[in-house]
Coordinates of C-alpha atoms in Angstrom, one line a residue:
Chain A
M14 CA 28.1 23.9 -4.0
N15 CA 26.4 22.7 -7.4
P16 CA 23.2 20.7 -6.2
L17 CA 23.4 18.4 -8.9
T18 CA 26.9 17.2 -7.1
N19 CA 25.2 17.1 -3.8
L20 CA 24.4 13.5 -2.9
S21 CA 21.4 14.4 -0.6
V22 CA 19.8 16.7 -3.5
I23 CA 20.3 13.6 -5.9
R24 CA 18.8 11.6 -3.4
K25 CA 15.8 13.6 -2.8
L26 CA 15.4 13.8 -6.9
V27 CA 15.4 10.1 -6.9
Q28 CA 12.8 9.9 -3.9
V29 CA 10.5 12.1 -5.7
G30 CA 10.6 10.3 -8.8
T31 CA 10.0 6.9 -7.0
F32 CA 7.4 8.5 -5.0
L33 CA 5.6 9.4 -8.3
L34 CA 6.1 6.2 -9.9
F35 CA 5.1 3.9 -6.9
V36 CA 2.2 5.9 -5.8
Y37 CA 0.5 7.1 -9.0
G38 CA 2.4 5.1 -11.7
G39 CA -0.5 2.6 -11.8
S40 CA -2.7 5.1 -13.5
M41 CA -1.1 4.6 -16.6
G42 CA -2.5 1.0 -17.2
G43 CA -1.5 -0.8 -14.0
Y44 CA -4.9 -0.7 -12.2
Y45 CA -4.8 -4.6 -11.7
L46 CA -2.7 -7.0 -10.2
A47 CA -1.4 -8.6 -13.3
D48 CA -0.2 -5.1 -14.3
K49 CA 2.0 -4.5 -11.3
F50 CA 5.9 -4.4 -11.5
S51 CA 6.6 -7.4 -9.1
I52 CA 4.2 -7.6 -6.1
A53 CA 7.3 -8.2 -3.9
L54 CA 8.5 -4.6 -3.7
P55 CA 10.9 -4.2 -1.0
A56 CA 9.5 -0.7 0.0
L57 CA 6.0 0.3 1.4
S58 CA 4.1 0.7 -1.9
C59 CA 0.5 0.0 -0.8
A60 CA -2.2 -2.3 -2.5
Y61 CA -4.9 0.1 -1.1
D62 CA -3.5 2.7 -3.3
S63 CA -5.6 2.1 -6.5
Q64 CA -2.9 4.1 -8.6
S65 CA 0.3 2.3 -7.2
A66 CA 2.6 0.6 -9.6
D67 CA 3.7 -2.1 -7.3
L68 CA 2.8 -4.0 -4.1
C69 CA 5.0 -4.1 -0.9
V70 CA 6.1 -7.5 -0.3
L71 CA 4.5 -7.7 3.2
I72 CA 1.0 -8.0 1.6
P73 CA 1.5 -11.2 -0.1
F74 CA 3.3 -12.8 2.9
Q75 CA 0.4 -12.0 5.1
H76 CA -2.1 -13.2 2.6
Q77 CA 0.0 -16.4 2.1
M78 CA 0.3 -17.0 5.8
H79 CA -3.4 -16.6 6.3
H80 CA -4.9 -18.3 3.3
R81 CA -2.3 -20.6 2.0
L82 CA 0.0 -21.9 4.8
G83 CA -2.5 -21.4 7.8
M84 CA -5.2 -23.2 5.8
A85 CA -2.8 -26.0 4.7
I86 CA -2.1 -26.6 8.7
A87 CA -5.6 -26.4 9.4
G88 CA -6.9 -28.5 6.7
G89 CA -4.1 -31.1 7.1
G90 CA -3.0 -30.3 3.5
N91 CA 0.1 -30.4 1.7
L92 CA 2.5 -28.0 3.8
L93 CA 5.0 -27.7 1.1
M94 CA 2.3 -26.6 -1.4
G95 CA 1.0 -24.3 1.1
L96 CA 4.4 -22.8 1.7
M97 CA 5.2 -22.5 -2.2
P98 CA 3.6 -19.0 -2.8
T99 CA 5.9 -17.7 0.2
L100 CA 9.0 -19.1 -1.4
I101 CA 8.3 -17.8 -4.6
T102 CA 7.3 -14.2 -3.2
L103 CA 10.5 -14.7 -1.1
G104 CA 12.6 -15.4 -4.2
L105 CA 11.2 -12.4 -6.2
F106 CA 12.0 -10.2 -3.4
V107 CA 15.6 -11.4 -2.8
L108 CA 16.1 -10.9 -6.5
L109 CA 15.0 -7.2 -6.3
F110 CA 16.4 -6.7 -2.9
A111 CA 20.0 -7.7 -4.0
I112 CA 20.0 -4.9 -6.9
L113 CA 19.8 -1.9 -4.2
N114 CA 20.0 -3.8 -0.9
K115 CA 18.8 -1.4 1.9
A116 CA 18.7 1.6 -0.4
F117 CA 15.1 0.5 -1.2
C118 CA 14.4 2.3 2.3
G119 CA 16.7 5.5 1.9
W120 CA 16.0 5.9 -1.9
V121 CA 12.8 4.3 -2.8
C122 CA 10.3 3.9 -0.3
P123 CA 7.2 6.4 -0.3
L124 CA 6.7 6.5 3.4
G125 CA 10.4 7.3 4.1
T126 CA 10.2 10.0 1.5
F127 CA 7.1 11.5 3.1
Q128 CA 8.8 11.4 6.6
E129 CA 12.2 13.3 5.1
F130 CA 10.1 15.9 3.5
M131 CA 8.1 16.3 6.8
H132 CA 11.3 16.7 8.5
L133 CA 12.7 19.4 5.8
L134 CA 9.3 21.1 6.5
G135 CA 10.0 21.2 10.1
Q136 CA 13.2 22.5 9.4
K137 CA 12.2 25.5 7.0
L138 CA 9.3 26.1 9.9
G139 CA 12.1 26.9 12.2
L140 CA 10.9 24.1 14.6
Q141 CA 13.2 23.0 17.3
R142 CA 14.4 19.4 15.9
H143 CA 16.3 16.7 17.6
E144 CA 19.6 16.2 15.8
S145 CA 19.8 12.6 17.1
L146 CA 18.2 10.4 19.9
D147 CA 19.7 8.9 23.0
Q148 CA 21.7 6.0 22.3
S149 CA 19.9 4.2 25.2
M150 CA 16.7 4.8 23.5
V151 CA 17.8 3.8 20.1
K152 CA 18.8 0.3 21.8
R153 CA 15.4 0.0 23.6
Y154 CA 13.2 0.6 20.4
R155 CA 15.4 -1.3 18.0
P156 CA 13.6 -4.6 18.6
V157 CA 10.2 -3.3 17.8
K158 CA 10.5 -3.8 14.1
W159 CA 11.7 -7.3 14.7
L160 CA 8.7 -8.0 16.7
I161 CA 6.1 -6.3 14.1
L162 CA 7.7 -8.4 11.4
V163 CA 7.6 -11.6 13.2
F164 CA 4.4 -11.3 14.9
L165 CA 2.0 -9.0 12.7
V166 CA 3.5 -10.3 9.4
F167 CA 3.9 -14.0 9.7
V168 CA 2.7 -15.3 13.3
V169 CA -0.7 -13.7 13.6
P170 CA -1.8 -13.8 10.1
L171 CA -0.8 -17.7 10.2
L172 CA -2.9 -18.1 13.4
A173 CA -5.9 -16.5 11.7
G174 CA -5.4 -18.8 8.9
I175 CA -5.2 -21.9 11.1
G176 CA -8.2 -20.6 13.0
L177 CA -7.0 -19.8 16.3
L178 CA -7.7 -16.0 15.6
G179 CA -10.6 -14.3 13.8
D180 CA -10.1 -13.5 9.9
D181 CA -9.5 -9.8 10.6
F182 CA -6.1 -10.7 11.9
G183 CA -5.4 -12.1 8.3
D184 CA -3.7 -8.8 7.1
S185 CA -2.9 -7.4 10.9
Y186 CA 0.2 -5.4 9.7
C187 CA -1.6 -3.6 6.7
R188 CA -4.3 -2.5 9.3
I189 CA -1.8 -0.3 11.4
C190 CA 0.3 0.6 8.4
P191 CA 0.6 4.3 8.2
S192 CA 1.6 3.9 4.2
R193 CA -1.8 2.6 3.5
I194 CA -3.5 5.8 4.6
L195 CA -0.6 7.9 3.4
T196 CA -0.4 6.6 -0.2
S197 CA -4.4 6.3 -0.7
L198 CA -4.8 9.9 0.8
A199 CA -2.0 10.9 -1.9
T200 CA -4.2 9.7 -4.5
G201 CA -7.2 11.7 -3.1
D202 CA -8.9 8.9 -1.7
S203 CA -10.0 9.1 2.1
T204 CA -11.6 5.6 2.4
Q205 CA -8.4 4.4 4.3
L206 CA -8.6 6.9 6.9
F207 CA -11.1 5.1 9.0
V208 CA -12.0 3.7 12.6
D209 CA -13.8 0.3 11.9
T210 CA -16.4 -0.4 14.4
A211 CA -17.4 -3.7 13.2
N212 CA -15.9 -5.5 16.2
N213 CA -13.3 -5.2 18.9
T214 CA -10.4 -6.4 16.7
T215 CA -11.1 -4.0 13.8
L216 CA -11.7 -1.2 16.1
V217 CA -8.3 -1.6 18.2
L218 CA -6.5 -2.3 14.9
S219 CA -8.0 0.6 13.1
L220 CA -7.3 2.9 16.1
I221 CA -3.6 1.8 16.1
G222 CA -3.4 2.7 12.2
V223 CA -4.8 6.0 12.3
F224 CA -3.3 7.2 15.3
L225 CA 0.1 6.1 14.4
F226 CA -0.5 7.8 11.0
G227 CA -1.0 11.2 12.8
L228 CA 1.6 10.6 15.3
M229 CA 4.2 9.7 12.4
T230 CA 3.2 12.9 10.4
T231 CA 3.8 15.5 13.1
L232 CA 6.5 13.6 14.9
A233 CA 8.5 13.7 11.6
L234 CA 8.5 17.6 11.8
T235 CA 11.1 17.2 14.6
V236 CA 12.5 13.6 14.6
R237 CA 14.3 12.1 11.8
Q238 CA 12.5 9.1 10.2
P239 CA 10.3 8.0 13.1
F240 CA 8.3 5.3 11.6
C241 CA 11.2 4.0 9.7
R242 CA 12.9 3.0 12.9
I243 CA 10.3 0.6 13.8
C244 CA 9.3 -0.4 10.2
P245 CA 9.2 -4.2 9.7
L246 CA 10.6 -4.0 6.3
L247 CA 13.9 -2.7 7.9
A248 CA 13.8 -5.7 9.8
L249 CA 13.3 -7.9 6.7
H250 CA 15.9 -6.1 4.8
A251 CA 18.3 -6.7 7.6
V252 CA 18.1 -10.4 7.2
F253 CA 19.0 -10.4 3.6
R254 CA 21.5 -7.3 3.8
K255 CA 24.4 -9.8 3.0
L256 CA 22.9 -10.4 -0.4
G257 CA 22.8 -7.0 -1.4
L258 CA 25.2 -5.4 -4.1
L259 CA 25.3 -2.0 -2.5
R260 CA 27.2 -1.7 0.6
L261 CA 28.2 0.8 3.3
V262 CA 32.0 0.2 3.7
K263 CA 34.4 1.6 6.4
N264 CA 38.2 2.0 6.3
A265 CA 38.8 3.0 9.9
T266 CA 41.5 5.4 10.9
P267 CA 42.7 6.5 14.5
R268 CA 41.0 10.1 13.7
C269 CA 37.6 8.3 13.6
D270 CA 37.8 8.2 17.3
R271 CA 37.9 11.9 17.7
C272 CA 35.1 12.5 15.3
G273 CA 31.9 11.2 15.1
L274 CA 30.4 13.2 12.5
C275 CA 29.1 10.2 10.8
T276 CA 26.8 9.1 13.4
K277 CA 25.4 12.6 13.9
A278 CA 24.6 12.9 10.3
C279 CA 22.7 9.5 10.2
P280 CA 19.0 9.8 10.2
M281 CA 18.8 6.3 12.1
D282 CA 21.5 7.2 14.7
I283 CA 23.5 4.3 14.3
K284 CA 26.7 4.6 16.5
A285 CA 28.3 1.8 14.9
I286 CA 29.4 4.0 12.0
H287 CA 31.4 6.0 14.5
T288 CA 32.7 3.3 16.7
E289 CA 33.2 0.3 14.5
M290 CA 36.9 0.0 14.0
E291 CA 37.2 -3.7 12.8
K292 CA 34.5 -4.6 10.6
K293 CA 34.5 -3.3 7.0
D294 CA 31.1 -3.8 6.0
L295 CA 28.7 -1.5 7.9
T296 CA 25.4 -2.1 6.3
T297 CA 24.0 -2.5 9.8
E298 CA 20.5 -3.5 10.4
D299 CA 19.0 -0.1 10.8
C300 CA 21.1 1.3 7.8
T301 CA 18.9 2.6 4.9
L302 CA 22.2 3.3 2.7
C303 CA 21.2 7.1 2.3
G304 CA 24.6 8.0 2.1
R305 CA 24.7 10.9 4.6
C306 CA 27.5 9.5 6.7
V307 CA 29.7 9.4 3.5
E308 CA 29.0 12.9 2.8
F309 CA 29.9 14.1 6.2
C310 CA 33.0 12.1 6.7
P311 CA 35.9 14.3 6.4
D312 CA 38.5 11.9 5.8
K313 CA 39.4 10.6 2.2
D314 CA 37.8 7.2 1.6
V315 CA 37.2 6.3 5.3
L316 CA 33.4 5.8 4.5
Q317 CA 32.2 4.4 0.9
L318 CA 29.4 3.3 -0.8
K319 CA 30.2 0.4 -2.9
Y320 CA 28.4 -1.3 -5.4
A321 CA 29.4 -5.0 -6.2
M322 CA 32.8 -3.9 -4.3
L323 CA 33.3 -1.2 -6.8
P324 CA 33.2 2.5 -4.8
V325 CA 30.5 4.7 -6.3
F326 CA 30.6 7.4 -3.7
S327 CA 33.5 8.3 -1.3
A328 CA 34.3 10.3 1.6
D329 CA 36.3 13.3 0.4
P330 CA 37.6 16.3 2.4
Q331 CA 36.8 18.8 -0.3
Y332 CA 33.4 17.7 -0.9
F333 CA 33.0 17.6 3.0
K334 CA 33.6 21.1 3.4
K335 CA 31.1 22.3 0.3
R336 CA 28.4 20.0 1.8
K337 CA 29.0 21.3 5.2
K338 CA 28.6 24.9 4.0
A339 CA 25.6 24.0 2.0
Q340 CA 24.2 22.5 4.8
K341 CA 24.6 25.3 7.0
D342 CA 23.3 27.9 4.4
W343 CA 20.2 25.6 3.9
E344 CA 19.5 25.6 7.6
A345 CA 20.1 29.2 8.2
S346 CA 17.0 30.1 5.9
N347 CA 13.8 29.4 7.5
L348 CA 10.8 31.1 8.7
T349 CA 12.2 32.0 12.2
T350 CA 15.4 33.7 10.7
L351 CA 13.3 35.2 8.0
S352 CA 11.0 37.1 10.6
K353 CA 14.0 38.1 12.7
K354 CA 15.6 39.7 9.6
R355 CA 12.2 41.3 8.9
D356 CA 12.0 42.7 12.4
A357 CA 15.8 43.8 12.2
S358 CA 15.1 45.9 9.1
T359 CA 11.9 47.4 10.7
D360 CA 13.7 48.5 13.6
V361 CA 16.2 50.3 11.6
K362 CA 14.8 54.1 11.9
P363 CA 15.4 56.4 8.8
G364 CA 17.8 59.3 9.6
Chain B
M245 CA 13.0 8.1 30.9
L246 CA 11.0 4.9 30.4
I247 CA 8.0 7.1 29.7
R248 CA 10.1 8.7 26.8
L249 CA 10.4 5.6 24.9
P250 CA 9.3 6.3 21.4
V251 CA 5.6 6.5 21.8
A252 CA 4.6 4.9 18.4
S253 CA 6.4 1.6 19.7
L254 CA 4.8 1.7 22.9
V255 CA 1.4 2.3 21.7
L256 CA 1.8 -0.4 19.1
L257 CA 2.9 -2.9 21.9
L258 CA 0.3 -2.1 24.4
S259 CA -2.4 -2.0 21.7
M260 CA -1.2 -5.5 20.6
G261 CA -2.1 -6.8 24.1
G262 CA -5.4 -5.3 23.6
V263 CA -5.8 -6.9 20.0
I264 CA -5.1 -10.4 21.6
A265 CA -7.4 -10.0 24.4
T266 CA -10.2 -9.3 22.0
A267 CA -9.6 -12.4 19.7
S268 CA -12.3 -14.4 21.0
A269 CA -14.7 -11.4 20.7
A270 CA -13.7 -11.1 17.1
E271 CA -14.1 -14.9 16.6
E272 CA -17.6 -14.6 17.9
A273 CA -18.5 -11.7 15.6
V274 CA -17.1 -13.6 12.6
K275 CA -19.3 -16.5 13.5
E276 CA -22.4 -14.6 13.9
S277 CA -21.9 -12.5 10.7
P278 CA -23.5 -13.9 7.7
Q279 CA -20.9 -16.2 5.6
P280 CA -20.5 -15.7 2.0
P281 CA -21.4 -18.7 -0.1
A282 CA -19.1 -21.7 0.2
Q283 CA -18.1 -21.3 -3.4
H284 CA -16.4 -17.7 -2.7
R285 CA -14.5 -18.6 0.2
H286 CA -11.2 -18.9 -1.3
G287 CA -12.7 -21.6 -3.4
R288 CA -10.9 -22.7 -6.7
G289 CA -13.5 -25.0 -7.9
P290 CA -16.5 -24.6 -10.4
K291 CA -18.9 -21.6 -9.5
M292 CA -22.5 -21.3 -10.1
L293 CA -24.1 -17.9 -11.2
E294 CA -27.6 -16.7 -11.3
M295 CA -27.5 -14.2 -14.3
G296 CA -31.1 -14.6 -15.7
I297 CA -29.9 -16.0 -19.0
P298 CA -32.7 -16.0 -21.5
D299 CA -33.8 -19.7 -22.6
G300 CA -31.9 -20.7 -25.7
S301 CA -28.9 -18.7 -25.4
T302 CA -25.4 -19.8 -26.3
V303 CA -23.2 -19.3 -23.3
T304 CA -19.5 -19.1 -23.3
V305 CA -16.7 -18.5 -20.7
W306 CA -13.7 -16.3 -21.6
Q307 CA -10.8 -17.1 -19.6
P308 CA -8.1 -14.4 -18.9
D309 CA -5.9 -15.7 -21.5
L310 CA -8.9 -15.3 -24.0
V311 CA -9.4 -18.9 -24.6
I312 CA -13.3 -19.4 -25.2
R313 CA -15.0 -22.3 -23.6
K314 CA -18.7 -23.2 -24.4
V315 CA -21.0 -24.2 -21.3
D316 CA -24.6 -25.0 -20.6
A317 CA -27.2 -23.0 -19.0
Q318 CA -30.3 -24.0 -17.2
H319 CA -32.9 -22.0 -15.8
G320 CA -31.0 -18.8 -16.0
H321 CA -28.1 -20.3 -14.2
V322 CA -24.7 -21.1 -15.6
V323 CA -22.0 -23.2 -13.8
I324 CA -18.2 -21.7 -14.6
P325 CA -16.0 -24.7 -14.7
K326 CA -12.7 -24.5 -12.9
S327 CA -9.9 -23.0 -15.0
G328 CA -7.3 -23.1 -12.6
M329 CA -6.4 -19.5 -13.7
D330 CA -6.6 -16.6 -11.2
N331 CA -8.2 -13.4 -12.6
Y332 CA -11.4 -12.3 -13.9
H333 CA -13.3 -14.6 -16.4
A334 CA -16.3 -13.2 -18.6
V335 CA -19.5 -15.2 -19.0
V336 CA -21.3 -14.3 -22.1
A337 CA -24.7 -15.3 -23.0
E338 CA -26.2 -14.5 -26.6
K339 CA -29.5 -15.1 -28.2
D340 CA -30.2 -14.4 -31.7
S341 CA -34.0 -13.9 -32.4
G342 CA -33.6 -12.6 -35.9
K343 CA -34.7 -9.0 -35.5
V344 CA -33.6 -8.8 -31.9
K345 CA -30.2 -9.9 -30.6
Q346 CA -29.8 -10.1 -26.8
A347 CA -26.5 -10.6 -24.7
V348 CA -25.9 -10.8 -21.0
I349 CA -22.2 -10.6 -19.6
R350 CA -20.8 -10.9 -16.3
Y351 CA -17.2 -10.8 -15.2
E352 CA -16.4 -13.0 -12.5
Y353 CA -13.2 -13.7 -10.4
Q354 CA -11.9 -17.2 -10.1
R355 CA -9.1 -18.3 -8.0
G356 CA -5.8 -20.2 -9.2
K357 CA -2.6 -20.0 -10.4
P358 CA -1.3 -16.4 -11.7
S359 CA -2.6 -16.0 -15.2
G360 CA 0.0 -13.6 -16.2
H361 CA -2.8 -11.7 -18.0
S362 CA -4.2 -8.3 -17.2
T363 CA -7.8 -7.9 -16.9
T364 CA -7.6 -4.9 -19.5
E365 CA -6.9 -7.8 -22.1
L366 CA -10.3 -9.5 -21.2
T367 CA -12.1 -5.9 -21.3
A368 CA -10.7 -4.8 -24.5
V369 CA -11.6 -7.7 -26.7
Q370 CA -15.1 -7.6 -28.5
K371 CA -17.1 -10.7 -27.1
T372 CA -20.4 -9.7 -28.6
D373 CA -21.9 -7.2 -30.9
F374 CA -23.2 -4.7 -28.4
E375 CA -21.7 -4.9 -25.0
I376 CA -21.5 -2.9 -21.7
V377 CA -17.7 -2.7 -20.5
P378 CA -16.8 -2.0 -17.0
D379 CA -14.4 0.8 -17.1
P380 CA -12.5 -0.6 -15.1
V381 CA -13.8 -3.7 -13.4
P382 CA -13.1 -3.4 -9.8
R383 CA -9.6 -4.9 -9.3
E384 CA -8.7 -7.9 -7.3
H385 CA -10.1 -8.1 -3.7
R386 CA -12.2 -5.1 -4.6
D387 CA -16.0 -5.2 -5.3
Y388 CA -18.9 -2.9 -6.4
Q389 CA -20.3 -1.2 -3.4
S390 CA -23.4 0.6 -2.7
G391 CA -23.1 4.5 -2.6
E392 CA -20.3 4.3 -5.3
T393 CA -19.8 5.7 -8.7
W394 CA -18.6 3.3 -11.6
S395 CA -18.2 4.1 -15.1
F396 CA -19.0 1.8 -18.0
I397 CA -18.5 1.8 -21.7
L398 CA -20.9 1.1 -24.5
R399 CA -19.5 -0.7 -27.5
F400 CA -20.9 -1.9 -30.7
Q401 CA -18.7 -4.2 -32.6
G402 CA -15.8 -2.8 -30.6
D403 CA -16.4 0.9 -31.2
P404 CA -17.8 3.3 -28.5
V405 CA -21.3 4.4 -29.1
A406 CA -22.6 7.8 -28.1
N407 CA -26.1 9.0 -26.7
I408 CA -27.6 5.8 -25.6
P409 CA -29.8 5.7 -22.5
V410 CA -28.4 3.5 -20.1
S411 CA -29.9 2.2 -16.8
L412 CA -28.8 0.6 -13.7
K413 CA -31.4 -1.6 -11.9
T414 CA -30.5 -3.3 -8.4
V415 CA -32.3 -6.3 -7.1
H416 CA -34.0 -4.0 -4.5
G417 CA -35.9 -2.3 -7.3
N418 CA -33.8 1.1 -7.6
I419 CA -33.2 2.4 -11.0
V420 CA -30.5 5.0 -11.8
S421 CA -30.2 6.4 -15.6
G422 CA -27.7 7.8 -17.8
T423 CA -26.7 8.6 -21.3
S424 CA -23.4 7.6 -22.9
D425 CA -21.1 10.6 -24.0
K426 CA -19.3 10.7 -27.2
S427 CA -16.5 8.2 -26.1
G428 CA -19.2 5.8 -24.9
Q429 CA -18.9 6.3 -21.3
V430 CA -21.5 6.6 -18.7
A431 CA -21.1 7.1 -15.2
L432 CA -23.6 5.5 -13.0
H433 CA -24.1 5.6 -9.1
I434 CA -25.0 2.6 -7.5
P435 CA -27.9 3.1 -4.9
D436 CA -27.2 2.6 -1.4
D437 CA -30.2 0.4 -1.0
F438 CA -29.6 -2.6 1.2
P439 CA -32.4 -2.8 3.7
N440 CA -31.9 -2.7 7.4
V441 CA -28.3 -1.9 7.5
Q442 CA -27.3 -1.1 11.3
E443 CA -24.8 1.7 11.4
G444 CA -21.6 0.7 13.0
E445 CA -22.0 -2.9 12.3
R446 CA -20.5 -5.0 9.6
D447 CA -22.6 -6.0 6.8
E448 CA -21.6 -8.9 4.3
R449 CA -24.6 -9.1 2.2
S450 CA -24.5 -9.2 -1.5
A451 CA -27.1 -8.4 -4.1
A452 CA -27.2 -8.3 -8.2
F453 CA -27.5 -5.3 -10.3
D454 CA -28.1 -5.1 -14.1
V455 CA -26.8 -2.3 -16.3
T456 CA -28.9 -2.3 -19.5
A457 CA -28.9 -0.7 -23.1
E458 CA -30.8 -0.9 -26.3
Y459 CA -29.3 0.1 -29.7
E460 CA -30.8 -0.3 -33.2
T461 CA -29.0 -0.5 -36.4
A462 CA -29.9 -1.9 -39.8
G463 CA -33.4 -2.8 -38.5
I464 CA -31.9 -5.1 -35.8
T465 CA -32.3 -4.5 -32.0
Y466 CA -29.5 -5.3 -30.1
R467 CA -30.1 -5.6 -26.2
T468 CA -27.5 -6.0 -23.8
R469 CA -27.1 -6.4 -19.9
L470 CA -24.2 -6.4 -17.9
N471 CA -25.0 -8.5 -14.6
S472 CA -22.9 -8.0 -11.4
E473 CA -22.8 -8.3 -7.9
Y474 CA -22.5 -5.2 -5.1
R475 CA -22.1 -5.1 -1.6
V476 CA -22.9 -3.0 1.3
N477 CA -20.7 0.1 1.6
P478 CA -18.2 -0.3 4.4
A479 CA -18.6 3.4 5.2
H480 CA -21.7 2.1 7.4
W481 CA -19.2 0.7 9.9
K482 CA -15.7 2.4 9.0
S483 CA -16.2 5.8 10.2
L484 CA -14.0 8.8 8.6
M485 CA -15.1 11.1 11.2
L486 CA -13.7 9.2 13.6
G487 CA -10.7 8.2 11.7
M488 CA -9.9 12.0 10.9
L489 CA -10.6 12.7 14.8
V490 CA -8.0 9.9 16.1
A491 CA -5.5 10.8 13.5
G492 CA -5.7 14.4 14.8
F493 CA -5.1 13.0 18.4
G494 CA -1.9 11.4 16.9
M495 CA -0.7 14.4 15.5
V496 CA -1.2 16.2 18.7
A497 CA 0.7 13.5 20.5
G498 CA 3.4 13.8 17.9
G499 CA 3.8 17.4 18.2
F500 CA 3.7 17.0 21.9
I501 CA 6.5 14.5 22.0
G502 CA 8.5 16.3 19.4
R503 CA 8.2 19.5 21.4
A504 CA 8.8 17.8 24.9
G505 CA 11.9 16.3 23.6
L506 CA 13.2 12.7 23.3
T507 CA 16.9 14.0 24.1
K508 CA 18.5 17.0 25.4
K509 CA 20.5 17.4 22.2
K510 CA 18.6 19.8 20.0
V511 CA 19.5 21.9 16.9
R512 CA 17.8 25.6 16.8
S513 CA 17.2 26.1 13.2

């Protein structure tokens, strides 16, 4: 299969490009806040990375809860004025988000890209990988991203702004976000890989942050997208997914009942892609619009990625056959198979 | 099976309980810690600066949009009026004594509505004949910190000047010297010289430093000084070694969970 017709390869190229852009792009004149692209990016591009080209939307949200709305409530100020910066940021976020919808996760996010490449590394090292997680487990962790979004991004910083919690809670999500550590390390800056002993709050939050970073790094070798599954941005995207122009669409057929390859291909283990027979729009709360389900659907036009209602990539039996073979070939070459081949060749005695 | 919940989620939820339980302790710590001056606490009003401005100087404030406002200095102090703009402002004091021309510059962040202008616009423009320009100015929400190395550029009438001795002197009496290179750039290490810093405890003190240089041409001596504030380096209470250790534990845990298996369905590569 020509790699340039392979959607996964195209996506990886885009991911590498956006990783370079958002992690290092600021080094070309984007050092200051006014130089940033939007300051409301729907992906985890971090402010602590001094070379970043843009900032993740969760940063201004926390600041605005802490310094504007929280303080307006505490000081008896004008609540509308306190809320105004948040509304402006939200408006900017929605404008950007509408362009790519949840594909900001599957195609743009630096942390998502890192986890995907770690998983590829795990595959090439010949590690035993998890094809998919139990659906009961998927159901259990699914609310976590909502809890993180509601509490760590909005409620806790707001309580800090009101004065009910210490100022160290003002950016509570950033303090545990693995992207802060990853993107700063990627630029050669180790100052974010710390345990902060200033007080109990900073100690606990920093312990969670660095532990989570380490956990995610090695877990990604064997489990697909471990942090994405609990990422608060995935939850925020889910709220506005009906406004996005890019959608995953299903035209179910009776054959869908007996297949299920789409769910097996899904890095987020979304069962609904397989089981849903009524709804057409399948851009579910956990979907990252990576398009793998469409690639591995063997029936013509059953699954489609549509942009503004126009199909941009559709399931196709011919593509499926080539893609399946390409995947098999790709997975067949790794350190384990290589060493087995070498052993086999040295076992053959001349003569 | 419950034990096999995604560990990341469990750790997070359990730790949140711990975090909330320590909230009052954190508040106490915040109360006990030294507070920055009221004008720095998200203030959007006028700001008073001690810059050691020579008597008889002409003082101007350059806004992010490069609008210049004249202000008065008294006893070395200057008050920057409220501009309503968010971003760095430059305070420029100049004194012309005929054969000697002195300048003092300070870049100071003021809060307000987004200015829409990059700090690079403010640093690029010539504000006085001979000036020391931070390269870069610490970006928003950052500070000069003790123990860090920062770059500065020496410019005369907008052009870089080479081979000029430059010195950085902190309020604690330490002096660091350097010489500008062919592009006018010099890197200086800010001494880690705050007294009585307790390892492991947050220290929010700040102090002033001056970067000074002198340049002579056409019988006139130009003396310039960049005045700024620096803070205690957080490395005193943020441990990289502990961070690496805990991240290592996380990696081991991730490897163990991945190996132990979250499901029976696995792919053998």
